[in-house]
XYZ file of C-alpha atoms in Angstrom:
654
model
C 10.885 31.581 -35.745
C 7.309 32.784 -34.735
C 5.390 30.688 -32.882
C 2.993 29.540 -35.908
C 6.488 28.286 -36.751
C 7.430 25.724 -33.548
C 4.013 24.885 -33.570
C 3.660 23.221 -36.974
C 7.476 22.037 -36.777
C 7.890 20.190 -33.259
C 3.284 18.271 -34.875
C 5.671 17.749 -38.164
C 7.689 15.906 -35.762
C 5.850 14.354 -32.896
C 3.645 13.268 -36.185
C 6.671 11.217 -37.189
C 5.216 8.174 -34.506
C 2.017 8.210 -35.512
C 2.767 7.563 -38.465
C 5.496 5.286 -37.986
C 5.134 3.933 -34.717
C 1.338 4.652 -33.054
C -1.014 4.276 -36.273
C -2.602 1.103 -35.971
C -2.793 1.520 -31.761
C -6.505 2.351 -32.273
C -6.722 -1.471 -33.116
C -3.606 -2.771 -30.763
C -6.373 -1.463 -27.870
C -9.624 -1.599 -29.123
C -10.226 1.642 -29.581
C -11.086 2.687 -32.695
C -12.341 6.356 -31.823
C -8.808 6.789 -31.500
C -7.915 6.642 -34.683
C -9.740 9.955 -34.968
C -7.423 11.749 -32.918
C -4.563 11.005 -34.127
C -6.463 12.191 -38.368
C -7.233 15.731 -35.889
C -3.941 15.962 -34.828
C -2.459 15.026 -37.953
C -5.572 18.319 -39.592
C -4.224 20.421 -36.489
C -0.331 20.254 -38.412
C -1.669 20.473 -41.636
C -3.791 23.802 -40.346
C -0.635 25.580 -39.129
C 1.483 24.118 -41.426
C -0.602 26.232 -44.201
C -0.819 28.932 -42.128
C 3.089 29.431 -41.647
C 3.764 28.711 -45.432
C 1.584 31.167 -46.309
C 3.532 33.813 -43.844
C 6.802 32.376 -45.363
C 5.123 32.240 -49.109
C 1.616 33.595 -50.500
C 1.859 32.720 -54.046
C 3.105 29.176 -53.656
C 0.741 28.013 -51.256
C -2.025 29.489 -52.686
C -1.131 27.654 -55.995
C -0.783 24.016 -54.470
C -3.883 25.306 -52.517
C -6.365 25.747 -55.605
C -3.699 22.659 -57.669
C -5.674 20.238 -54.661
C -9.038 22.157 -54.831
C -8.510 21.694 -59.003
C -7.770 17.758 -58.345
C -11.359 17.291 -56.292
C -13.445 19.042 -58.340
C -11.981 17.399 -61.409
C -12.703 13.978 -59.801
C -16.691 15.055 -58.429
C -16.747 16.323 -62.306
C -15.577 13.010 -62.770
C -17.756 11.287 -60.192
C -21.882 12.704 -60.108
C -21.374 14.057 -64.453
C -24.910 14.287 -64.771
C -25.330 16.476 -61.542
C -23.489 19.026 -63.111
C -26.651 19.784 -64.871
C -29.040 22.684 -63.510
C -31.191 20.775 -61.642
C -30.492 17.949 -61.311
C -29.907 16.831 -57.830
C -26.210 15.945 -56.391
C -26.544 12.126 -56.179
C -25.317 8.707 -55.905
C -24.680 6.940 -59.379
C -23.846 3.429 -60.383
C -20.497 3.633 -62.243
C -19.569 -0.080 -63.224
C -20.011 -3.142 -61.081
C -20.653 -2.564 -57.241
C -18.432 0.651 -58.139
C -20.965 4.041 -57.054
C -20.051 7.371 -57.044
C -19.706 8.027 -53.785
C -17.983 5.524 -53.095
C -15.335 6.271 -54.926
C -15.682 9.990 -54.070
C -13.946 8.656 -50.312
C -11.181 7.233 -53.125
C -10.131 11.217 -54.142
C -10.100 11.242 -50.399
C -8.773 8.513 -49.560
C -5.301 8.561 -52.566
C -4.789 12.408 -51.538
C -5.429 13.130 -47.808
C -2.443 12.052 -45.767
C -0.370 14.197 -48.272
C -2.857 17.041 -48.113
C -1.867 16.314 -44.085
C 1.749 16.571 -44.626
C 3.167 18.500 -47.408
C 2.581 21.573 -45.885
C 4.009 21.343 -42.496
C 7.127 19.596 -44.360
C 7.507 22.870 -46.905
C 7.329 24.339 -43.001
C 9.693 22.857 -41.754
C 12.333 22.181 -44.381
C 11.710 25.858 -45.489
C 13.005 26.569 -41.911
C 16.038 23.754 -41.861
C 16.991 24.909 -44.792
C 17.734 29.087 -43.987
C 21.457 28.294 -43.929
C 23.952 25.762 -42.684
C 24.150 25.328 -38.775
C 23.027 22.675 -37.298
C 19.483 23.424 -35.295
C 18.434 21.887 -32.128
C 15.236 20.435 -34.138
C 17.212 18.993 -37.037
C 19.494 17.054 -34.426
C 15.756 15.904 -32.436
C 14.228 14.553 -35.923
C 17.533 12.676 -36.412
C 16.929 10.717 -33.054
C 13.102 10.687 -33.775
C 12.832 8.984 -36.741
C 16.062 6.811 -35.889
C 13.808 5.451 -32.731
C 11.131 5.093 -34.795
C 12.682 3.023 -37.872
C 14.852 0.831 -34.295
C 11.877 0.739 -32.422
C 9.392 -0.884 -35.234
C 12.566 -3.088 -35.868
C 12.519 -4.880 -33.217
C 9.053 -5.586 -33.371
C 9.138 -7.304 -36.312
C 11.907 -9.760 -34.653
C 9.238 -10.408 -32.270
C 6.537 -10.810 -35.125
C 8.716 -12.745 -37.690
C 9.990 -14.654 -34.974
C 7.915 -15.683 -31.874
C 5.030 -14.484 -32.610
C 2.849 -12.647 -35.734
C 0.126 -11.984 -34.345
C 1.873 -9.574 -31.970
C 0.996 -6.540 -32.202
C -0.669 -6.949 -35.564
C -4.309 -6.215 -34.669
C -5.915 -3.832 -38.044
C -2.619 -4.559 -40.414
C -5.264 -5.656 -43.355
C -3.394 -8.690 -45.070
C -0.045 -9.213 -43.535
C -1.731 -12.357 -40.561
C -3.554 -14.003 -43.699
C 0.307 -13.629 -46.037
C 2.102 -14.387 -42.538
C 4.154 -11.133 -43.485
C 4.988 -9.101 -39.991
C 4.403 -5.138 -40.514
C 5.885 -4.153 -37.724
C 3.870 -1.062 -36.348
C 2.816 0.081 -39.420
C 0.244 0.289 -41.187
C 0.441 -3.267 -43.024
C 3.242 -5.935 -44.197
C 2.916 -4.219 -47.515
C 3.879 -0.379 -46.603
C 6.539 -2.165 -43.696
C 8.306 -3.111 -46.564
C 8.540 0.259 -48.378
C 9.012 1.714 -45.620
C 12.377 -0.605 -44.519
C 13.959 -0.372 -48.404
C 12.796 3.349 -47.940
C 14.820 3.454 -44.475
C 17.508 0.733 -45.015
C 19.036 2.154 -48.215
C 19.161 5.979 -46.462
C 20.956 4.896 -43.254
C 23.697 2.775 -45.541
C 23.956 5.180 -47.896
C 25.512 7.263 -45.322
C 28.205 5.042 -44.255
C 30.300 6.027 -47.526
C 30.430 10.078 -47.344
C 33.099 11.408 -46.017
C 32.216 13.744 -44.717
C 30.479 11.567 -41.313
C 32.666 10.945 -39.026
C 33.278 7.663 -37.668
C 30.507 7.491 -34.388
C 27.653 7.970 -37.111
C 29.165 5.746 -39.531
C 28.903 2.981 -37.445
C 24.845 3.768 -35.406
C 23.532 4.495 -39.095
C 25.330 1.213 -40.235
C 23.878 -0.620 -36.884
C 20.382 0.933 -38.556
C 21.016 -0.616 -41.510
C 21.820 -4.192 -40.600
C 18.414 -3.624 -38.013
C 16.265 -2.968 -41.575
C 17.971 -5.672 -43.271
C 17.351 -7.979 -41.137
C 13.694 -6.516 -40.729
C 13.052 -6.488 -44.476
C 14.375 -10.403 -45.374
C 11.506 -11.261 -41.933
C 9.303 -9.063 -43.414
C 9.838 -11.241 -46.368
C 8.354 -8.906 -49.513
C 9.821 -8.949 -53.043
C 8.835 -5.408 -52.854
C 11.637 -4.959 -49.826
C 14.071 -7.163 -52.364
C 12.971 -5.200 -55.517
C 13.282 -1.547 -52.889
C 16.413 -2.327 -51.607
C 18.533 -4.630 -53.240
C 18.327 -2.670 -56.358
C 19.153 0.804 -54.508
C 22.124 -1.119 -52.360
C 23.688 -2.310 -55.929
C 23.096 0.566 -57.916
C 25.024 2.996 -55.462
C 27.789 0.131 -55.159
C 28.588 -0.023 -59.026
C 28.633 3.235 -58.827
C 31.088 3.773 -55.822
C 33.134 0.911 -57.117
C 33.991 2.412 -60.495
C 34.598 5.988 -58.413
C 37.316 4.373 -56.507
C 38.622 1.924 -58.631
C 39.086 5.175 -61.123
C 40.842 7.546 -58.678
C 42.480 3.930 -56.912
C 40.723 3.950 -52.921
C 41.659 0.695 -52.230
C 40.413 0.947 -48.799
C 36.762 2.281 -49.695
C 37.014 -0.569 -52.287
C 38.083 -2.949 -49.576
C 35.321 -1.202 -47.277
C 32.546 -1.412 -49.850
C 33.640 -4.920 -50.825
C 32.867 -5.841 -47.150
C 30.610 -4.604 -47.394
C 28.582 -6.142 -49.633
C 29.556 -9.169 -48.471
C 28.531 -8.652 -44.916
C 25.407 -8.717 -46.816
C 25.128 -11.296 -48.659
C 26.378 -13.155 -45.467
C 23.265 -12.035 -43.601
C 20.484 -12.330 -45.985
C 21.395 -16.325 -46.711
C 21.525 -17.181 -43.296
C 17.959 -15.486 -43.176
C 16.345 -16.438 -46.047
C 18.046 -20.059 -44.859
C 15.819 -19.485 -41.426
C 12.665 -19.190 -44.068
C 13.157 -22.350 -46.490
C 11.818 -22.385 -49.868
C 9.003 -20.301 -48.358
C 11.628 -16.895 -49.679
C 10.605 -13.924 -51.432
C 14.289 -14.289 -52.819
C 13.463 -17.474 -53.848
C 10.539 -16.726 -55.654
C 11.778 -14.413 -57.513
C 14.079 -16.640 -58.658
C 11.999 -19.195 -59.647
C 10.271 -16.193 -61.561
C 13.106 -14.721 -63.417
C 14.209 -18.722 -64.567
C 10.616 -18.397 -66.438
C 10.762 -15.064 -68.055
C 13.315 -16.779 -70.807
C 9.622 -18.460 -71.691
C 8.002 -15.072 -73.942
C 10.002 -11.596 -74.706
C 7.529 -9.972 -74.337
C 7.877 -6.917 -71.895
C 3.687 -6.903 -70.289
C 4.692 -10.533 -70.892
C 7.740 -11.379 -68.592
C 6.188 -8.461 -65.665
C 3.181 -10.836 -65.967
C 5.597 -13.174 -64.543
C 6.956 -11.467 -62.046
C 3.269 -10.445 -60.456
C 0.437 -11.790 -62.608
C -1.549 -8.952 -60.842
C 0.539 -5.849 -60.869
C 1.098 -6.233 -64.394
C -2.587 -6.891 -64.800
C -3.438 -3.356 -62.840
C -0.289 -1.216 -65.123
C -1.614 -2.308 -68.525
C -5.311 -1.258 -67.276
C -3.755 2.141 -66.047
C -1.946 1.770 -69.239
C -5.223 1.318 -71.603
C -6.620 4.458 -69.485
C -4.470 6.782 -70.306
C -4.416 6.548 -73.781
C -8.395 6.125 -73.810
C -8.318 9.096 -71.447
C -4.935 11.525 -71.533
C -5.833 14.894 -72.490
C -9.122 14.597 -70.357
C -8.453 12.184 -66.863
C -11.365 10.039 -65.846
C -10.277 11.810 -61.741
C -8.044 11.090 -59.104
C -8.990 7.790 -57.234
C -11.142 6.234 -60.286
C -8.911 3.512 -60.006
C -11.581 1.196 -59.472
C -13.480 2.838 -62.092
C -11.341 2.245 -64.909
C -10.813 -1.729 -63.785
C -14.404 -2.557 -64.277
C -14.656 -0.617 -68.083
C -11.507 -2.757 -69.074
C -11.386 -5.177 -67.686
C -13.957 -6.808 -69.832
C -11.997 -5.471 -72.877
C -8.905 -7.067 -71.424
C -10.216 -10.137 -71.317
C -7.563 -11.671 -68.899
C -7.266 -15.278 -68.480
C -6.550 -15.507 -65.189
C -9.135 -13.089 -62.837
C -7.789 -9.701 -61.651
C -8.297 -9.189 -58.224
C -9.557 -5.633 -57.893
C -7.050 -3.655 -55.161
C -5.662 0.430 -54.729
C -3.662 0.875 -58.225
C 0.018 -0.761 -57.813
C 1.614 1.698 -59.826
C 2.373 5.837 -57.752
C 3.035 7.228 -61.572
C 0.673 5.925 -63.586
C -1.931 5.998 -61.294
C -1.441 9.316 -61.027
C -1.374 9.482 -65.383
C -4.342 7.597 -65.757
C -6.525 9.434 -62.534
C -5.236 13.270 -64.168
C -3.836 13.166 -67.715
C -2.125 15.602 -69.417
C -1.731 17.375 -65.688
C -0.742 13.815 -63.728
C 2.131 13.658 -66.231
C 2.778 16.650 -66.310
C 3.292 17.310 -62.533
C 5.419 14.194 -62.733
C 7.501 15.543 -64.949
C 7.876 18.996 -63.384
C 8.640 17.371 -60.026
C 11.682 15.268 -61.657
C 13.226 18.763 -62.793
C 12.751 19.603 -59.299
C 14.737 16.575 -57.966
C 17.809 16.854 -60.360
C 17.718 21.163 -60.252
C 18.119 19.478 -55.804
C 20.814 17.486 -56.175
C 22.797 19.821 -58.127
C 21.884 22.229 -56.074
C 23.080 20.238 -53.237
C 25.396 18.252 -54.127
C 27.358 22.084 -54.869
C 26.564 23.431 -50.937
C 26.377 20.575 -48.539
C 30.234 20.600 -47.457
C 29.533 23.658 -44.640
C 26.847 21.434 -43.524
C 27.203 18.923 -40.386
C 26.055 15.439 -40.510
C 22.547 15.970 -38.793
C 21.672 17.952 -41.212
C 23.327 15.718 -44.348
C 20.940 13.408 -43.609
C 17.576 15.442 -43.976
C 18.426 17.309 -46.274
C 20.540 15.194 -48.599
C 20.019 11.582 -47.965
C 17.054 11.265 -47.615
C 15.454 14.085 -50.343
C 18.218 12.650 -52.762
C 19.419 8.901 -52.691
C 16.242 8.472 -50.768
C 15.157 8.433 -54.596
C 16.127 5.464 -55.303
C 14.405 2.799 -53.815
C 10.937 5.930 -53.328
C 11.576 5.391 -57.180
C 11.699 1.609 -57.637
C 8.737 1.212 -54.969
C 6.609 3.765 -56.585
C 6.732 1.994 -59.386
C 4.787 -1.412 -57.857
C 2.144 0.417 -55.218
C 0.191 3.968 -54.753
C 2.825 5.618 -52.690
C 0.162 8.572 -51.261
C -2.383 6.617 -49.800
C -1.380 5.061 -46.287
C -0.177 7.740 -43.374
C 3.875 6.198 -43.208
C 3.899 6.743 -46.867
C 2.379 9.585 -47.797
C 5.000 10.868 -44.111
C 7.697 9.721 -45.920
C 6.554 11.087 -49.610
C 6.490 14.820 -48.102
C 10.412 14.231 -46.880
C 11.453 13.069 -50.439
C 9.380 15.722 -52.291
C 9.256 19.278 -49.935
C 12.947 19.381 -49.840
C 12.875 19.717 -53.165
C 9.733 22.525 -53.326
C 11.742 24.569 -50.879
C 14.886 24.802 -53.125
C 13.022 25.852 -56.078
C 10.950 28.253 -54.827
C 13.899 29.309 -51.872
C 15.971 29.931 -55.031
C 15.257 33.136 -57.195
C 12.190 35.006 -57.743
C 11.432 33.469 -61.332
C 11.364 30.159 -60.140
C 9.370 31.148 -57.012
C 6.877 32.352 -59.891
C 7.024 29.879 -62.229
C 6.535 27.280 -59.310
C 3.239 28.770 -59.063
C 2.059 29.630 -62.368
C 2.854 25.991 -63.168
C 0.285 25.070 -60.426
C -2.462 27.676 -61.354
C -2.324 26.622 -65.004
C -2.103 23.497 -63.708
C -5.599 23.788 -62.033
C -6.888 25.810 -64.893
C -6.413 22.861 -66.663
C -8.504 20.526 -64.742
C -11.057 23.274 -63.663
C -11.845 23.295 -68.117
C -11.476 20.438 -67.866
C -14.395 20.256 -65.513
C -16.973 22.893 -67.457
C -16.269 20.899 -70.514
C -17.993 17.448 -68.333
C -20.419 20.141 -67.064
C -21.484 21.332 -70.654
C -21.421 18.322 -72.021
C -23.482 15.853 -68.760
C -25.989 13.438 -70.837
C -28.820 12.969 -69.010
C -29.301 10.391 -65.598
C -30.372 7.418 -67.350
C -27.085 7.561 -70.574
C -24.443 7.962 -67.711
C -22.307 5.261 -67.991
C -24.309 3.465 -69.410
C -22.009 2.001 -72.595
C -20.140 0.687 -69.518
C -22.663 -0.598 -67.146
C -24.464 -2.284 -70.644
C -27.533 -1.099 -68.747
C -29.609 2.770 -67.921
C -28.544 4.659 -65.557
C -31.134 4.431 -62.106
C -28.777 6.286 -58.682
C -28.096 4.480 -55.799
C -31.176 3.817 -53.444
C -30.363 7.633 -50.375
C -29.528 5.210 -47.081
C -27.259 3.083 -49.351
C -23.065 3.229 -47.372
C -20.953 4.622 -50.465
C -18.721 1.647 -49.316
C -18.778 -1.171 -52.124
C -19.921 -4.704 -50.085
C -16.536 -6.844 -49.459
C -14.275 -3.337 -48.656
C -14.986 -2.093 -45.389
C -13.374 -3.995 -42.370
C -16.471 -4.905 -39.195
C -14.103 -3.982 -37.079
C -13.581 -1.031 -37.739
C -15.536 2.762 -37.139
C -15.826 4.119 -40.742
C -16.472 8.354 -40.591
C -18.758 7.763 -43.073
C -21.109 4.927 -40.915
C -20.638 8.099 -37.820
C -22.053 10.661 -40.812
C -24.735 8.190 -42.099
C -25.340 6.936 -38.174
C -25.971 9.475 -36.406
C -26.882 12.791 -38.401
C -27.969 10.701 -41.385
C -31.485 10.312 -40.870
C -31.510 6.611 -42.142
C -33.558 4.806 -40.436
C -36.785 7.865 -41.582
C -36.306 6.324 -44.854
C -38.694 3.970 -44.623
C -41.371 2.031 -47.498
C -44.516 4.067 -47.932
C -47.662 1.527 -45.376
C -49.264 1.309 -49.368
C -46.548 0.647 -51.233
C -43.878 -2.267 -52.541
C -40.511 -2.767 -52.376
C -38.824 0.806 -54.045
C -36.759 3.612 -53.121
C -36.051 7.026 -51.766
C -34.787 9.540 -54.691
C -33.431 12.640 -54.647
C -36.199 16.075 -54.896
C -34.508 16.327 -58.427
C -33.251 13.469 -60.620
C -34.120 12.508 -64.209
C -35.419 8.603 -64.631
C -35.335 6.061 -67.891
C -39.296 5.646 -68.756
C -40.043 1.987 -69.129
C -43.384 1.486 -68.092
C -46.258 3.865 -69.560
C -48.375 4.736 -65.748
C -46.647 4.941 -62.472
C -46.676 5.999 -59.285
C -44.270 8.081 -56.876
C -44.554 9.050 -53.015
C -44.372 12.237 -52.123
C -44.457 12.452 -48.001
C -43.857 11.817 -45.265
C -46.284 13.636 -42.752
C -43.314 15.728 -41.178
C -41.832 16.846 -44.799
C -43.410 21.097 -45.383
C -46.086 21.262 -47.376
C -47.469 22.350 -49.875
C -44.631 20.922 -52.203
C -44.869 21.645 -56.310
C -44.196 18.259 -57.934
C -42.377 18.805 -61.186
C -42.974 16.067 -64.031
C -40.964 16.758 -67.818
C -41.224 13.774 -70.062
C -38.534 13.425 -72.649
C -39.016 11.538 -75.873
C -36.857 9.742 -77.757
C -36.110 12.575 -80.451
C -35.976 15.342 -76.740
C -39.536 16.284 -77.531
C -40.911 17.936 -73.884
C -44.490 17.440 -72.298
C -44.589 18.814 -68.906
C -47.183 18.574 -65.636
C -46.972 19.865 -62.671
C -48.662 19.453 -58.936
C -49.390 21.168 -55.721
C -49.794 18.783 -53.155
C -50.896 20.129 -49.587
C -50.507 16.134 -47.533
C -48.728 13.148 -48.833
C -49.644 10.953 -51.046
C -48.893 8.888 -53.788
C -49.365 10.900 -57.826
C -50.117 8.521 -60.509
C -48.411 9.806 -63.326
C -49.291 9.020 -67.697
C -47.044 9.113 -70.098
C -48.123 11.386 -72.956
C -50.324 10.641 -75.431
C -49.217 12.513 -77.466
C -47.498 11.254 -81.111
C -44.239 11.085 -79.917
C -44.753 9.448 -77.242
C -45.993 6.346 -78.697
C -42.147 4.472 -79.706
C -40.745 5.067 -75.854
C -41.197 1.021 -75.459
C -39.770 0.485 -78.906
C -36.414 -0.445 -79.554
C -34.502 0.939 -76.495
C -30.609 2.086 -76.211
C -28.647 4.615 -75.814
C -28.959 6.470 -78.381
C -33.308 6.018 -78.540
C -34.716 6.368 -75.111
C -37.859 8.396 -72.848
C -36.787 9.639 -69.394
C -38.373 11.982 -67.079
C -37.318 14.731 -65.383
C -39.325 15.173 -61.818
C -38.371 17.765 -59.637
C -40.223 17.773 -55.565
C -39.683 21.131 -54.016
C -39.338 21.901 -51.009
C -37.502 18.665 -50.197
C -37.978 17.005 -47.267
C -34.591 17.220 -44.966
C -34.756 14.497 -42.265
C -31.281 15.746 -41.095
C -29.702 17.656 -41.791
C -27.102 16.475 -44.053
C -30.203 14.644 -46.218
C -32.229 15.985 -48.813
C -35.136 13.810 -49.960
C -37.032 14.484 -52.844
C -40.272 11.632 -53.107
C -40.700 7.221 -53.188
C -41.043 5.034 -56.499
C -40.979 1.930 -56.743
C -38.567 -0.931 -58.031
C -41.527 -1.884 -60.754
C -41.102 1.566 -62.537
C -37.875 1.738 -62.394
C -35.970 -1.483 -63.365
């Protein structure tokens, strides 16, 4: 194993602790800048993972990188479509409600960045440990590190759930408000999924014949810890993920053992099931009627009131059911084009008025991984999910045939987690987006990476087919982006229908997060860039001007007044400056005015007197409006990351 492979693998193991134990350490010790240090370690692991994968399999590495790039391009094309036109600056548009292009593009990053951080190191790691059937030192290290992370979290759950919910809970989102212990994980929701998935993986190992009783007992103890922790966490997602998975496994095992008349194993399964029920009863009695089991039971009793599938889901969880319906409607409308990864917030506002829910629906992260991916990526999202299902089936069949030559550690890492762990992972994926937190993304890569390694290493044809599939998906998304560029509307028309008014780009200097979406105690990378490098402090109102906003050097604005003025300044910008204003009538006839400025000044402009422009202010609609294209070259660049054209007062744009 080369030095790069070793570094990649050991950083991947180290990131177990950063994902599952130390992810909220910056909030706990009130040292927010430490978060960037943790993310830097994730990034380093990703870089070494990419290099390691490249040395092992160039085709797979390039195809996945190209696919990631195409997802970003596809999202950008959806969120900044008018800027795909020639001579229109990239600027922040208002997409709907309080959702802007900059904000939703940060969602694209959030929806994929941690998965990207971990997937290449995970592929490198599993590619190494899958080379032969012998146990390697790093497999054993990984198993015990994972077990240690689970145990540490479980004891933290115990203390939080039994004594003090505030213990090590800083920065855990809504955990305190919901009175649900988060352990040391991102929040209580991520914690419930963590406990459901790993609780089931440790539980399922006790039924494997090839594992010694010593390891079975150790894993069973960890399962009990996860079970009690999950009951204290008291999330419906935990009950759904763990108990449904355990039920499925127990039923299958009972059928097999009854058929084979193995009465000792039948007794073991029955007694284990009884023990789980007893522990559940004890903890739920401690919780009294606040336990989610009672909530689920009461909700199930109400289902008989209406047989409609959506209404059934609404009884169980109205918010998630509403989100699912929003995603489903978006899939029907945009299946072949997609709306861009992370676009749920836009789709939420676009669909909420159409569906007219009687109860208010809360905007949140997409609450269904599968539908979210299909809604955002359309046909490609469905194709990728279908292809991953094929990889899973092939991996399960192939590994079951060859698992006898492996020891306990290899079986746990290569068989139990990626095959049996997929059961609760799939279940909870239907109630949350599983790639948004570091902990959940890490778990996702533990499950998915072995499928990729197994499929691409099996034979040359499958390796080529894998890379070809993702190249074709990438090309499809690039073609969609080109279509969006070709059909890009004038800036005022962009999202006019959804917003109910003409588009006016956001003022420069406004941060991308919409109101209410940030936590004041946290430091955001976008804040640092804007405060330190953005030059926002220089974006002030000209002395003799009214309230208005600064625009990018090249933009388009709807005509609302026959006369208007723009300010080209300040003194610190480079002169001379060329100002070009192109007026477009409702019939898209053009009139142009060009000026050259030698100093900062207000430029007074008037709509052309030509007959074709006389109707600009009559019956203005989406299909009949006048607009002007303003170009101010060269741009004023108060900082490396800011390019500014001119200032215009609000009375001329609103």
